[in-house]
Every structure is written in structure tokens, then in C-alpha cells.
PDB file of C-alpha atoms in Angstrom:
ATOM      1  CA  UNK W   1     124.938 121.766 102.140  1.00 53.00           C
ATOM      2  CA  UNK W   2     121.192 122.186 101.727  1.00 56.00           C
ATOM      3  CA  UNK W   3     119.918 120.880  98.409  1.00 61.00           C
ATOM      4  CA  UNK W   4     117.175 122.477  96.369  1.00 67.00           C
ATOM      5  CA  UNK W   5     113.831 122.821  98.120  1.00 70.00           C
ATOM      6  CA  UNK W   6     112.015 120.045  96.166  1.00 74.00           C
ATOM      7  CA  UNK W   7     114.790 117.544  96.949  1.00 85.00           C
ATOM      8  CA  UNK W   8     114.777 118.703 100.577  1.00 87.00           C
ATOM      9  CA  UNK W   9     111.011 118.023 100.711  1.00 89.00           C
ATOM     10  CA  UNK W  10     111.594 114.558  99.266  1.00 91.00           C
ATOM     11  CA  UNK W  11     114.178 113.800 101.951  1.00 93.00           C
ATOM     12  CA  UNK W  12     111.900 115.077 104.748  1.00 93.00           C
ATOM     13  CA  UNK W  13     108.996 112.976 103.420  1.00 94.00           C
ATOM     14  CA  UNK W  14     111.227 109.897 103.313  1.00 95.00           C
ATOM     15  CA  UNK W  15     112.337 110.550 106.906  1.00 95.00           C
ATOM     16  CA  UNK W  16     108.683 110.803 107.911  1.00 95.00           C
ATOM     17  CA  UNK W  17     108.000 107.455 106.212  1.00 93.00           C
ATOM     18  CA  UNK W  18     110.925 105.821 108.035  1.00 94.00           C
ATOM     19  CA  UNK W  19     109.592 107.155 111.362  1.00 93.00           C
ATOM     20  CA  UNK W  20     106.105 105.756 110.672  1.00 92.00           C
ATOM     21  CA  UNK W  21     107.521 102.328 109.780  1.00 90.00           C
ATOM     22  CA  UNK W  22     109.862 102.115 112.810  1.00 90.00           C
ATOM     23  CA  UNK W  23     113.050 102.235 110.758  1.00 93.00           C
ATOM     24  CA  UNK W  24     115.737 104.157 112.623  1.00 95.00           C
ATOM     25  CA  UNK W  25     117.790 106.419 110.405  1.00 96.00           C
ATOM     26  CA  UNK W  26     120.499 109.039 110.494  1.00 96.00           C
ATOM     27  CA  UNK W  27     120.349 112.134 108.295  1.00 95.00           C
ATOM     28  CA  UNK W  28     123.782 113.481 107.388  1.00 92.00           C
ATOM     29  CA  UNK W  29     124.248 116.998 105.961  1.00 88.00           C
ATOM     30  CA  UNK W  30     120.610 117.071 104.817  1.00 85.00           C
ATOM     31  CA  UNK W  31     121.527 114.886 101.822  1.00 90.00           C
ATOM     32  CA  UNK W  32     122.294 111.339 102.989  1.00 94.00           C
ATOM     33  CA  UNK W  33     119.880 108.998 104.774  1.00 96.00           C
ATOM     34  CA  UNK W  34     121.380 105.943 106.471  1.00 96.00           C
ATOM     35  CA  UNK W  35     118.811 103.432 107.697  1.00 95.00           C
ATOM     36  CA  UNK W  36     120.299 101.901 110.835  1.00 96.00           C
ATOM     37  CA  UNK W  37     117.519  99.805 112.366  1.00 94.00           C
ATOM     38  CA  UNK W  38     114.324  98.104 111.318  1.00 91.00           C
ATOM     39  CA  UNK W  39     113.332  96.060 108.301  1.00 88.00           C
ATOM     40  CA  UNK W  40     115.168  98.416 105.914  1.00 91.00           C
ATOM     41  CA  UNK W  41     118.464  98.354 107.832  1.00 93.00           C
ATOM     42  CA  UNK W  42     121.519  98.663 105.589  1.00 94.00           C
ATOM     43  CA  UNK W  43     120.033 100.946 102.936  1.00 94.00           C
ATOM     44  CA  UNK W  44     121.791 104.252 102.270  1.00 96.00           C
ATOM     45  CA  UNK W  45     120.260 106.965 100.082  1.00 95.00           C
ATOM     46  CA  UNK W  46     122.696 109.659  98.930  1.00 93.00           C
ATOM     47  CA  UNK W  47     120.993 112.596  97.241  1.00 92.00           C
ATOM     48  CA  UNK W  48     122.721 114.869  94.767  1.00 86.00           C
ATOM     49  CA  UNK W  49     121.150 117.660  92.748  1.00 82.00           C
ATOM     50  CA  UNK W  50     119.349 115.398  90.282  1.00 86.00           C
ATOM     51  CA  UNK W  51     120.099 111.860  91.404  1.00 90.00           C
ATOM     52  CA  UNK W  52     119.829 109.432  94.275  1.00 92.00           C
ATOM     53  CA  UNK W  53     122.575 106.866  94.783  1.00 93.00           C
ATOM     54  CA  UNK W  54     121.179 103.768  96.489  1.00 94.00           C
ATOM     55  CA  UNK W  55     123.615 101.635  98.489  1.00 94.00           C
ATOM     56  CA  UNK W  56     122.764  98.326 100.081  1.00 92.00           C
ATOM     57  CA  UNK W  57     125.007  97.050 102.904  1.00 89.00           C
ATOM     58  CA  UNK W  58     127.802  99.476 101.951  1.00 82.00           C
ATOM     59  CA  UNK W  59     127.816  98.396  98.303  1.00 85.00           C
ATOM     60  CA  UNK W  60     126.620 100.588  95.478  1.00 79.00           C
ATOM     61  CA  UNK W  61     123.307  99.327  94.179  1.00 82.00           C
ATOM     62  CA  UNK W  62     122.216 101.776  91.518  1.00 89.00           C
ATOM     63  CA  UNK W  63     121.656 105.436  90.793  1.00 92.00           C
ATOM     64  CA  UNK W  64     118.226 106.947  90.146  1.00 91.00           C
ATOM     65  CA  UNK W  65     117.604 110.137  88.220  1.00 91.00           C
ATOM     66  CA  UNK W  66     115.230 112.342  90.154  1.00 90.00           C
ATOM     67  CA  UNK W  67     113.655 115.684  89.404  1.00 85.00           C
ATOM     68  CA  UNK W  68     111.556 118.246  91.195  1.00 80.00           C
ATOM     69  CA  UNK W  69     108.398 116.178  90.618  1.00 85.00           C
ATOM     70  CA  UNK W  70     109.723 112.992  92.227  1.00 88.00           C
ATOM     71  CA  UNK W  71     107.744 112.119  95.330  1.00 91.00           C
ATOM     72  CA  UNK W  72     108.694 109.918  98.257  1.00 91.00           C
ATOM     73  CA  UNK W  73     105.977 107.476  97.184  1.00 91.00           C
ATOM     74  CA  UNK W  74     107.451 107.217  93.683  1.00 91.00           C
ATOM     75  CA  UNK W  75     110.961 106.639  95.008  1.00 92.00           C
ATOM     76  CA  UNK W  76     109.737 103.968  97.441  1.00 91.00           C
ATOM     77  CA  UNK W  77     107.841 102.191  94.649  1.00 92.00           C
ATOM     78  CA  UNK W  78     110.992 102.139  92.498  1.00 91.00           C
ATOM     79  CA  UNK W  79     112.916 100.629  95.415  1.00 90.00           C
ATOM     80  CA  UNK W  80     110.155  98.053  95.806  1.00 91.00           C
ATOM     81  CA  UNK W  81     110.209  97.177  92.078  1.00 91.00           C
ATOM     82  CA  UNK W  82     113.977  96.582  92.334  1.00 87.00           C
ATOM     83  CA  UNK W  83     113.428  94.330  95.391  1.00 86.00           C
ATOM     84  CA  UNK W  84     115.319  96.727  97.667  1.00 85.00           C
ATOM     85  CA  UNK W  85     112.391  97.045 100.057  1.00 86.00           C
ATOM     86  CA  UNK W  86     109.585  94.519 100.610  1.00 81.00           C
ATOM     87  CA  UNK W  87     106.141  95.444  99.305  1.00 75.00           C
ATOM     88  CA  UNK W  88     104.684  94.894 102.788  1.00 68.00           C
ATOM     89  CA  UNK W  89     106.676  97.926 103.975  1.00 65.00           C
ATOM     90  CA  UNK W  90     104.654 100.233 101.731  1.00 62.00           C
ATOM     91  CA  UNK W  91     101.389  98.859 103.089  1.00 61.00           C
ATOM     92  CA  UNK W  92     102.175 100.177 106.580  1.00 58.00           C
TER      93      UNK W  92
END
């Protein structure tokens, strides 16, 4: 099921980021990103209408509230602040 357009843009921007940083991913039903290879391997992002469930190595990490103004950069910085992704990844 295709989510709202702003969330869809967020997902596409995240996929673009993963491509630039050589992290292989799989996009399922336009709402779940599974990072399969690279330095971020093991992270799963499940998007719902107003939230993003973050899983690390098949365990639930935490849930983030997102809205139409949430950007890929903002989401990545939150993941960095929670030590989910290394800060060096954002510098690439």
C-alpha cells in the first residue's frame, strides 16, 4: 500500500542516501526498508502513516513519530543521536 506522498518522498530520499553510502537495501511494499549490506546492515525501518518503527538485528529498537515535514536528514540525525548509525556515515 502506498503511503501518503510526503512519507513516500521520505522513503525515496532514504533509499537514495543508502545508495550513495553503499548500503544495500530492500524496499518492501513501499513502506519497509531493510538494510542488507554495508555499514548499516541489520537496520529495518517500518513506516506507518505517522510513525517509523526502527528495528536493529530483528529486535524492536524504538518508534519515532514523524509528520509531513520530517526529512531524511532529520531522521538520519535522530538515528545518529541514538547511536543507531555512526556519525561518519552522515559525512559521506
